[in-house]
Amino acid sequence: MREYSLAPASSRESVHLLGGLIQTRERLLGLLDELDEQDIHHKVHDLPTIAGYALHLAQIELWWNNMVLRDTGINDEERERFYLQEKQVITAPPELEKSWFLSRLGEARMLTREFYLEVSDHEFRKSGYHILGQESDGKYSAEWILYHLIHHESYHLGQMYLLLKWINGQREKWDHFNSPYLSI
């Protein structure tokens, strides 16, 4: 019988919920591992590419870390490195390699892990985080933000799997058509 859990039991709630985000990322990395450079940039109608979704996930995770959890903002170097634009669009430059996307995903995830490994259970549940530079009365808990990141990543991961099925249907990769036995 298989048992399913987020992570080994932890004494801190933040670390336990972080296990769910780690599992979601492992599935994303497994999907990306199966793909070649053409697949991640393959365009299906007017939908974003898998590369676009991967970059979007890294951008959003960076944004929540810097604009809410750390209250530091996003500097010009990060804007350039993560291709952040004022108007949010899910797209990625076609010349970027898969390793580049993996690096951005890893960079954003390290910020998340560092924050949640240090936060106390009290701070984890406290609704005291606000969006840097916004004059609103909305406040977020670190718990809500972590749950939101899990939901957001799993939502787009599902879209990426759907795109992969579509790509495989559009461009079949059957090596047996190149077989020398067909010319006999």
PDB file of N, CA and C in Angstrom, residues 17-18 20-21 24-25 56-57 59-65 68-69 88 109 112 116 124 131 140-157:
ATOM      1  N   LEU A  17       4.104  22.531   5.136  1.00  0.00           N
ATOM      2  CA  LEU A  17       3.414  22.997   3.934  1.00  0.00           C
ATOM      3  C   LEU A  17       4.404  23.241   2.795  1.00  0.00           C
ATOM      4  N   LEU A  18       5.622  23.632   3.123  1.00  0.00           N
ATOM      5  CA  LEU A  18       6.662  23.788   2.113  1.00  0.00           C
ATOM      6  C   LEU A  18       6.897  22.463   1.390  1.00  0.00           C
ATOM      7  N   GLY A  20       4.658  20.443   0.378  1.00  0.00           N
ATOM      8  CA  GLY A  20       3.705  20.392  -0.723  1.00  0.00           C
ATOM      9  C   GLY A  20       4.191  21.159  -1.931  1.00  0.00           C
ATOM     10  N   LEU A  21       4.809  22.305  -1.694  1.00  0.00           N
ATOM     11  CA  LEU A  21       5.369  23.099  -2.788  1.00  0.00           C
ATOM     12  C   LEU A  21       6.547  22.372  -3.436  1.00  0.00           C
ATOM     13  N   THR A  24       5.172  19.651  -5.751  1.00  0.00           N
ATOM     14  CA  THR A  24       4.679  20.238  -6.995  1.00  0.00           C
ATOM     15  C   THR A  24       5.840  20.587  -7.908  1.00  0.00           C
ATOM     16  N   ARG A  25       6.904  21.152  -7.367  1.00  0.00           N
ATOM     17  CA  ARG A  25       8.072  21.500  -8.174  1.00  0.00           C
ATOM     18  C   ARG A  25       8.744  20.264  -8.738  1.00  0.00           C
ATOM     19  N   HIS A  56       6.951  32.199 -16.196  1.00  0.00           N
ATOM     20  CA  HIS A  56       5.892  32.841 -15.418  1.00  0.00           C
ATOM     21  C   HIS A  56       5.910  32.358 -13.966  1.00  0.00           C
ATOM     22  N   LEU A  57       6.068  31.055 -13.767  1.00  0.00           N
ATOM     23  CA  LEU A  57       6.112  30.522 -12.407  1.00  0.00           C
ATOM     24  C   LEU A  57       7.292  31.081 -11.624  1.00  0.00           C
ATOM     25  N   GLN A  59       8.792  33.985 -12.223  1.00  0.00           N
ATOM     26  CA  GLN A  59       8.527  35.407 -12.018  1.00  0.00           C
ATOM     27  C   GLN A  59       7.582  35.636 -10.841  1.00  0.00           C
ATOM     28  N   ILE A  60       6.508  34.862 -10.788  1.00  0.00           N
ATOM     29  CA  ILE A  60       5.522  35.048  -9.727  1.00  0.00           C
ATOM     30  C   ILE A  60       6.113  34.701  -8.363  1.00  0.00           C
ATOM     31  N   GLU A  61       6.879  33.641  -8.310  1.00  0.00           N
ATOM     32  CA  GLU A  61       7.498  33.267  -7.032  1.00  0.00           C
ATOM     33  C   GLU A  61       8.481  34.337  -6.578  1.00  0.00           C
ATOM     34  N   LEU A  62       9.264  34.877  -7.507  1.00  0.00           N
ATOM     35  CA  LEU A  62      10.169  35.982  -7.171  1.00  0.00           C
ATOM     36  C   LEU A  62       9.365  37.184  -6.676  1.00  0.00           C
ATOM     37  N   TRP A  63       8.273  37.499  -7.360  1.00  0.00           N
ATOM     38  CA  TRP A  63       7.453  38.654  -6.997  1.00  0.00           C
ATOM     39  C   TRP A  63       6.916  38.524  -5.573  1.00  0.00           C
ATOM     40  N   TRP A  64       6.325  37.392  -5.230  1.00  0.00           N
ATOM     41  CA  TRP A  64       5.791  37.218  -3.875  1.00  0.00           C
ATOM     42  C   TRP A  64       6.905  37.287  -2.820  1.00  0.00           C
ATOM     43  N   ASN A  65       8.074  36.760  -3.149  1.00  0.00           N
ATOM     44  CA  ASN A  65       9.189  36.825  -2.202  1.00  0.00           C
ATOM     45  C   ASN A  65       9.646  38.255  -1.962  1.00  0.00           C
ATOM     46  N   VAL A  68       6.370  41.042  -1.185  1.00  0.00           N
ATOM     47  CA  VAL A  68       5.499  40.838  -0.021  1.00  0.00           C
ATOM     48  C   VAL A  68       6.279  40.262   1.167  1.00  0.00           C
ATOM     49  N   LEU A  69       6.869  39.112   1.019  1.00  0.00           N
ATOM     50  CA  LEU A  69       7.505  38.452   2.152  1.00  0.00           C
ATOM     51  C   LEU A  69       8.719  39.209   2.673  1.00  0.00           C
ATOM     52  N   GLN A  88       1.797  42.009 -17.141  1.00  0.00           N
ATOM     53  CA  GLN A  88       2.111  40.593 -17.009  1.00  0.00           C
ATOM     54  C   GLN A  88       1.627  39.814 -18.225  1.00  0.00           C
ATOM     55  N   ARG A 109      12.993  29.546  -6.130  1.00  0.00           N
ATOM     56  CA  ARG A 109      12.665  28.570  -5.096  1.00  0.00           C
ATOM     57  C   ARG A 109      13.598  28.676  -3.896  1.00  0.00           C
ATOM     58  N   THR A 112      12.269  31.249  -1.600  1.00  0.00           N
ATOM     59  CA  THR A 112      11.107  30.739  -0.876  1.00  0.00           C
ATOM     60  C   THR A 112      11.530  29.814   0.251  1.00  0.00           C
ATOM     61  N   TYR A 116      10.859  30.396   4.326  1.00  0.00           N
ATOM     62  CA  TYR A 116       9.988  29.520   5.103  1.00  0.00           C
ATOM     63  C   TYR A 116      10.731  28.619   6.070  1.00  0.00           C
ATOM     64  N   PHE A 124       4.161  32.625  10.614  1.00  0.00           N
ATOM     65  CA  PHE A 124       3.595  31.890   9.494  1.00  0.00           C
ATOM     66  C   PHE A 124       2.086  32.152   9.373  1.00  0.00           C
ATOM     67  N   ILE A 131       1.588  44.209   0.216  1.00  0.00           N
ATOM     68  CA  ILE A 131       2.292  44.355  -1.052  1.00  0.00           C
ATOM     69  C   ILE A 131       3.057  45.672  -1.041  1.00  0.00           C
ATOM     70  N   TYR A 140      -1.624  39.795   4.088  1.00  0.00           N
ATOM     71  CA  TYR A 140      -1.489  38.376   3.800  1.00  0.00           C
ATOM     72  C   TYR A 140      -0.713  37.692   4.915  1.00  0.00           C
ATOM     73  N   SER A 141      -1.026  36.421   5.110  1.00  0.00           N
ATOM     74  CA  SER A 141      -0.195  35.621   6.010  1.00  0.00           C
ATOM     75  C   SER A 141       0.797  34.855   5.139  1.00  0.00           C
ATOM     76  N   ALA A 142       1.921  34.514   5.732  1.00  0.00           N
ATOM     77  CA  ALA A 142       2.910  33.703   5.014  1.00  0.00           C
ATOM     78  C   ALA A 142       2.302  32.352   4.655  1.00  0.00           C
ATOM     79  N   GLU A 143       1.404  31.864   5.488  1.00  0.00           N
ATOM     80  CA  GLU A 143       0.710  30.604   5.210  1.00  0.00           C
ATOM     81  C   GLU A 143      -0.125  30.733   3.932  1.00  0.00           C
ATOM     82  N   TRP A 144      -0.896  31.817   3.801  1.00  0.00           N
ATOM     83  CA  TRP A 144      -1.732  32.027   2.623  1.00  0.00           C
ATOM     84  C   TRP A 144      -0.877  32.136   1.375  1.00  0.00           C
ATOM     85  N   ILE A 145       0.245  32.833   1.462  1.00  0.00           N
ATOM     86  CA  ILE A 145       1.136  33.009   0.308  1.00  0.00           C
ATOM     87  C   ILE A 145       1.696  31.660  -0.140  1.00  0.00           C
ATOM     88  N   LEU A 146       2.105  30.838   0.809  1.00  0.00           N
ATOM     89  CA  LEU A 146       2.643  29.522   0.459  1.00  0.00           C
ATOM     90  C   LEU A 146       1.562  28.658  -0.183  1.00  0.00           C
ATOM     91  N   TYR A 147       0.364  28.686   0.373  1.00  0.00           N
ATOM     92  CA  TYR A 147      -0.735  27.937  -0.232  1.00  0.00           C
ATOM     93  C   TYR A 147      -1.019  28.459  -1.642  1.00  0.00           C
ATOM     94  N   HIS A 148      -1.005  29.764  -1.818  1.00  0.00           N
ATOM     95  CA  HIS A 148      -1.233  30.367  -3.133  1.00  0.00           C
ATOM     96  C   HIS A 148      -0.169  29.915  -4.140  1.00  0.00           C
ATOM     97  N   LEU A 149       1.085  29.872  -3.727  1.00  0.00           N
ATOM     98  CA  LEU A 149       2.154  29.417  -4.623  1.00  0.00           C
ATOM     99  C   LEU A 149       1.950  27.961  -5.031  1.00  0.00           C
ATOM    100  N   ILE A 150       1.504  27.122  -4.101  1.00  0.00           N
ATOM    101  CA  ILE A 150       1.229  25.720  -4.429  1.00  0.00           C
ATOM    102  C   ILE A 150       0.093  25.646  -5.447  1.00  0.00           C
ATOM    103  N   HIS A 151      -0.980  26.359  -5.181  1.00  0.00           N
ATOM    104  CA  HIS A 151      -2.141  26.342  -6.072  1.00  0.00           C
ATOM    105  C   HIS A 151      -1.767  26.876  -7.455  1.00  0.00           C
ATOM    106  N   HIS A 152      -1.051  27.980  -7.498  1.00  0.00           N
ATOM    107  CA  HIS A 152      -0.666  28.612  -8.758  1.00  0.00           C
ATOM    108  C   HIS A 152       0.216  27.688  -9.585  1.00  0.00           C
ATOM    109  N   GLU A 153       1.212  27.100  -8.956  1.00  0.00           N
ATOM    110  CA  GLU A 153       2.127  26.226  -9.690  1.00  0.00           C
ATOM    111  C   GLU A 153       1.422  24.960 -10.173  1.00  0.00           C
ATOM    112  N   SER A 154       0.568  24.379  -9.351  1.00  0.00           N
ATOM    113  CA  SER A 154      -0.117  23.161  -9.783  1.00  0.00           C
ATOM    114  C   SER A 154      -1.123  23.467 -10.895  1.00  0.00           C
ATOM    115  N   TYR A 155      -1.751  24.625 -10.859  1.00  0.00           N
ATOM    116  CA  TYR A 155      -2.686  25.031 -11.915  1.00  0.00           C
ATOM    117  C   TYR A 155      -1.962  25.117 -13.266  1.00  0.00           C
ATOM    118  N   HIS A 156      -0.832  25.822 -13.287  1.00  0.00           N
ATOM    119  CA  HIS A 156      -0.082  25.965 -14.536  1.00  0.00           C
ATOM    120  C   HIS A 156       0.602  24.655 -14.945  1.00  0.00           C
ATOM    121  N   LEU A 157       0.958  23.832 -13.981  1.00  0.00           N
ATOM    122  CA  LEU A 157       1.528  22.531 -14.307  1.00  0.00           C
ATOM    123  C   LEU A 157       0.511  21.695 -15.083  1.00  0.00           C
TER     124      LEU A 157
END
